Amino acid sequence: MATIAKTIVATGATSGLGFELVKQLLAQTQPYKFILGARDTKTAQAAFDGLKYDGSKHSLTIFPLELSNLKTVKTFSQQTLDKLGQDKIDYLLLNAAISKNAEQPGPFGSKWKYLEEDLKGGSKTERSVYASTKFVQLLGAHWWHRQLKDKCQVVAVSPGLIPGTNLARNSGQAKEFVNHPDAKSVPEGAQSIYRAFTRDDIPEDPEQIFLTSWGEWWPKDVYGLTLDKALQDKWSPSKEEIEKEEGLTS
């Protein structure tokens, strides 16, 4: 009997950790259907074609997507739904990041890129915005976990310190990260993400959703501040609020 293909919809999968994860999955005997978003679809398609994966087993569709432009996000979402038809999504991977200093403007002038003063493009804060944005993302993961209770499992994953992704290229500390004792390779980081697809030991505590790069469920005291539901709500504006702010609704 043929193995049923699993469907993965992913952002941030055309380079770095995301690309490596898809590469590893394309080498498996388990068939996959990928729907990916990319800024440059032609370059992304060429990169995946270069893997010479088994097209009779796996399928891969790439649609245009610029995550900092809500119009393309909406278009990508609709194209994905059209492509899926009545099929379900087995895994939704929200993986993407940029590493820029806060004195630089946010792309497309969107205030939704950075919500507070220190995180807004052009704020010129001396503090690192990377850690702050990770904090906000974890707030969002908890918010989605609350909204999607009993419908799907939400897991936040730390892939570890991966200098090979070049995410630290704007920080001035790239060389230091390479020699850090906790540094991991890109393939190891991809495996950390893959664990979230395969783990069946989800803690009973609904607030314990953070999987570390060591394969452990992080205790809540490590990220206790993100458990504040008021903060989760504040940093998770509704679809209607975002679309109105971006001028996509009247």
PDB file of N, CA, C and O in Angstrom, residues 155-159 192-197 199 201 209-218:
ATOM      1  N   VAL A 155       3.662  24.374  18.592  1.00  0.00           N
ATOM      2  CA  VAL A 155       4.945  24.183  19.264  1.00  0.00           C
ATOM      3  C   VAL A 155       5.903  25.293  18.830  1.00  0.00           C
ATOM      4  O   VAL A 155       6.021  25.585  17.638  1.00  0.00           O
ATOM      5  N   ALA A 156       6.559  25.916  19.798  1.00  0.00           N
ATOM      6  CA  ALA A 156       7.623  26.879  19.516  1.00  0.00           C
ATOM      7  C   ALA A 156       8.949  26.128  19.619  1.00  0.00           C
ATOM      8  O   ALA A 156       9.154  25.336  20.546  1.00  0.00           O
ATOM      9  N   VAL A 157       9.832  26.368  18.671  1.00  0.00           N
ATOM     10  CA  VAL A 157      11.088  25.614  18.605  1.00  0.00           C
ATOM     11  C   VAL A 157      12.293  26.547  18.577  1.00  0.00           C
ATOM     12  O   VAL A 157      12.308  27.522  17.827  1.00  0.00           O
ATOM     13  N   SER A 158      13.282  26.237  19.384  1.00  0.00           N
ATOM     14  CA  SER A 158      14.564  26.920  19.281  1.00  0.00           C
ATOM     15  C   SER A 158      15.525  26.000  18.538  1.00  0.00           C
ATOM     16  O   SER A 158      15.843  24.919  19.033  1.00  0.00           O
ATOM     17  N   PRO A 159      15.990  26.386  17.349  1.00  0.00           N
ATOM     18  CA  PRO A 159      16.912  25.523  16.615  1.00  0.00           C
ATOM     19  C   PRO A 159      18.320  25.549  17.166  1.00  0.00           C
ATOM     20  O   PRO A 159      19.172  24.754  16.769  1.00  0.00           O
ATOM     21  N   SER A 192      16.471  20.030  14.715  1.00  0.00           N
ATOM     22  CA  SER A 192      15.768  20.563  15.881  1.00  0.00           C
ATOM     23  C   SER A 192      14.342  20.951  15.513  1.00  0.00           C
ATOM     24  O   SER A 192      13.398  20.720  16.278  1.00  0.00           O
ATOM     25  N   ILE A 193      14.173  21.550  14.328  1.00  0.00           N
ATOM     26  CA  ILE A 193      12.833  21.919  13.870  1.00  0.00           C
ATOM     27  C   ILE A 193      12.021  20.668  13.554  1.00  0.00           C
ATOM     28  O   ILE A 193      10.834  20.572  13.889  1.00  0.00           O
ATOM     29  N   TYR A 194      12.649  19.693  12.922  1.00  0.00           N
ATOM     30  CA  TYR A 194      11.951  18.470  12.539  1.00  0.00           C
ATOM     31  C   TYR A 194      11.401  17.729  13.753  1.00  0.00           C
ATOM     32  O   TYR A 194      10.357  17.077  13.662  1.00  0.00           O
ATOM     33  N   ARG A 195      12.092  17.845  14.889  1.00  0.00           N
ATOM     34  CA  ARG A 195      11.600  17.181  16.109  1.00  0.00           C
ATOM     35  C   ARG A 195      10.188  17.624  16.462  1.00  0.00           C
ATOM     36  O   ARG A 195       9.396  16.847  16.990  1.00  0.00           O
ATOM     37  N   ALA A 196       9.885  18.882  16.180  1.00  0.00           N
ATOM     38  CA  ALA A 196       8.544  19.387  16.499  1.00  0.00           C
ATOM     39  C   ALA A 196       7.480  18.699  15.664  1.00  0.00           C
ATOM     40  O   ALA A 196       6.309  18.630  16.055  1.00  0.00           O
ATOM     41  N   PHE A 197       7.861  18.177  14.479  1.00  0.00           N
ATOM     42  CA  PHE A 197       6.920  17.445  13.642  1.00  0.00           C
ATOM     43  C   PHE A 197       6.648  16.043  14.191  1.00  0.00           C
ATOM     44  O   PHE A 197       5.579  15.475  13.942  1.00  0.00           O
ATOM     45  N   ARG A 199       7.500  14.700  17.535  1.00  0.00           N
ATOM     46  CA  ARG A 199       7.390  14.387  18.960  1.00  0.00           C
ATOM     47  C   ARG A 199       5.957  14.026  19.327  1.00  0.00           C
ATOM     48  O   ARG A 199       5.001  14.682  18.912  1.00  0.00           O
ATOM     49  N   ASP A 201       5.353  13.370  22.727  1.00  0.00           N
ATOM     50  CA  ASP A 201       5.376  13.491  24.189  1.00  0.00           C
ATOM     51  C   ASP A 201       5.050  14.919  24.610  1.00  0.00           C
ATOM     52  O   ASP A 201       5.659  15.460  25.540  1.00  0.00           O
ATOM     53  N   ILE A 209       5.066  24.641  25.819  1.00  0.00           N
ATOM     54  CA  ILE A 209       5.049  24.349  24.379  1.00  0.00           C
ATOM     55  C   ILE A 209       6.393  24.636  23.713  1.00  0.00           C
ATOM     56  O   ILE A 209       6.507  24.576  22.493  1.00  0.00           O
ATOM     57  N   PHE A 210       7.421  24.952  24.504  1.00  0.00           N
ATOM     58  CA  PHE A 210       8.698  25.396  23.957  1.00  0.00           C
ATOM     59  C   PHE A 210       9.692  24.235  23.921  1.00  0.00           C
ATOM     60  O   PHE A 210      10.104  23.722  24.955  1.00  0.00           O
ATOM     61  N   LEU A 211      10.087  23.827  22.709  1.00  0.00           N
ATOM     62  CA  LEU A 211      11.032  22.721  22.523  1.00  0.00           C
ATOM     63  C   LEU A 211      12.422  23.287  22.256  1.00  0.00           C
ATOM     64  O   LEU A 211      12.613  24.095  21.348  1.00  0.00           O
ATOM     65  N   THR A 212      13.405  22.848  23.039  1.00  0.00           N
ATOM     66  CA  THR A 212      14.762  23.364  22.898  1.00  0.00           C
ATOM     67  C   THR A 212      15.529  22.615  21.816  1.00  0.00           C
ATOM     68  O   THR A 212      15.116  21.560  21.337  1.00  0.00           O
ATOM     69  N   SER A 213      16.683  23.163  21.456  1.00  0.00           N
ATOM     70  CA  SER A 213      17.540  22.521  20.457  1.00  0.00           C
ATOM     71  C   SER A 213      18.183  21.251  20.990  1.00  0.00           C
ATOM     72  O   SER A 213      18.760  20.483  20.222  1.00  0.00           O
ATOM     73  N   TRP A 214      18.081  21.029  22.285  1.00  0.00           N
ATOM     74  CA  TRP A 214      18.601  19.787  22.876  1.00  0.00           C
ATOM     75  C   TRP A 214      17.525  18.709  22.936  1.00  0.00           C
ATOM     76  O   TRP A 214      17.753  17.621  23.457  1.00  0.00           O
ATOM     77  N   GLY A 215      16.328  19.035  22.432  1.00  0.00           N
ATOM     78  CA  GLY A 215      15.252  18.055  22.432  1.00  0.00           C
ATOM     79  C   GLY A 215      14.496  17.973  23.737  1.00  0.00           C
ATOM     80  O   GLY A 215      13.818  16.982  24.004  1.00  0.00           O
ATOM     81  N   GLU A 216      14.583  19.025  24.551  1.00  0.00           N
ATOM     82  CA  GLU A 216      13.898  19.041  25.848  1.00  0.00           C
ATOM     83  C   GLU A 216      12.749  20.034  25.818  1.00  0.00           C
ATOM     84  O   GLU A 216      12.776  21.021  25.066  1.00  0.00           O
ATOM     85  N   TRP A 217      11.747  19.755  26.620  1.00  0.00           N
ATOM     86  CA  TRP A 217      10.658  20.717  26.780  1.00  0.00           C
ATOM     87  C   TRP A 217      11.084  21.695  27.860  1.00  0.00           C
ATOM     88  O   TRP A 217      11.254  21.331  29.004  1.00  0.00           O
ATOM     89  N   TRP A 218      11.262  22.957  27.462  1.00  0.00           N
ATOM     90  CA  TRP A 218      11.803  23.942  28.378  1.00  0.00           C
ATOM     91  C   TRP A 218      10.835  24.205  29.529  1.00  0.00           C
ATOM     92  O   TRP A 218       9.642  24.406  29.312  1.00  0.00           O
TER      93      TRP A 218
END
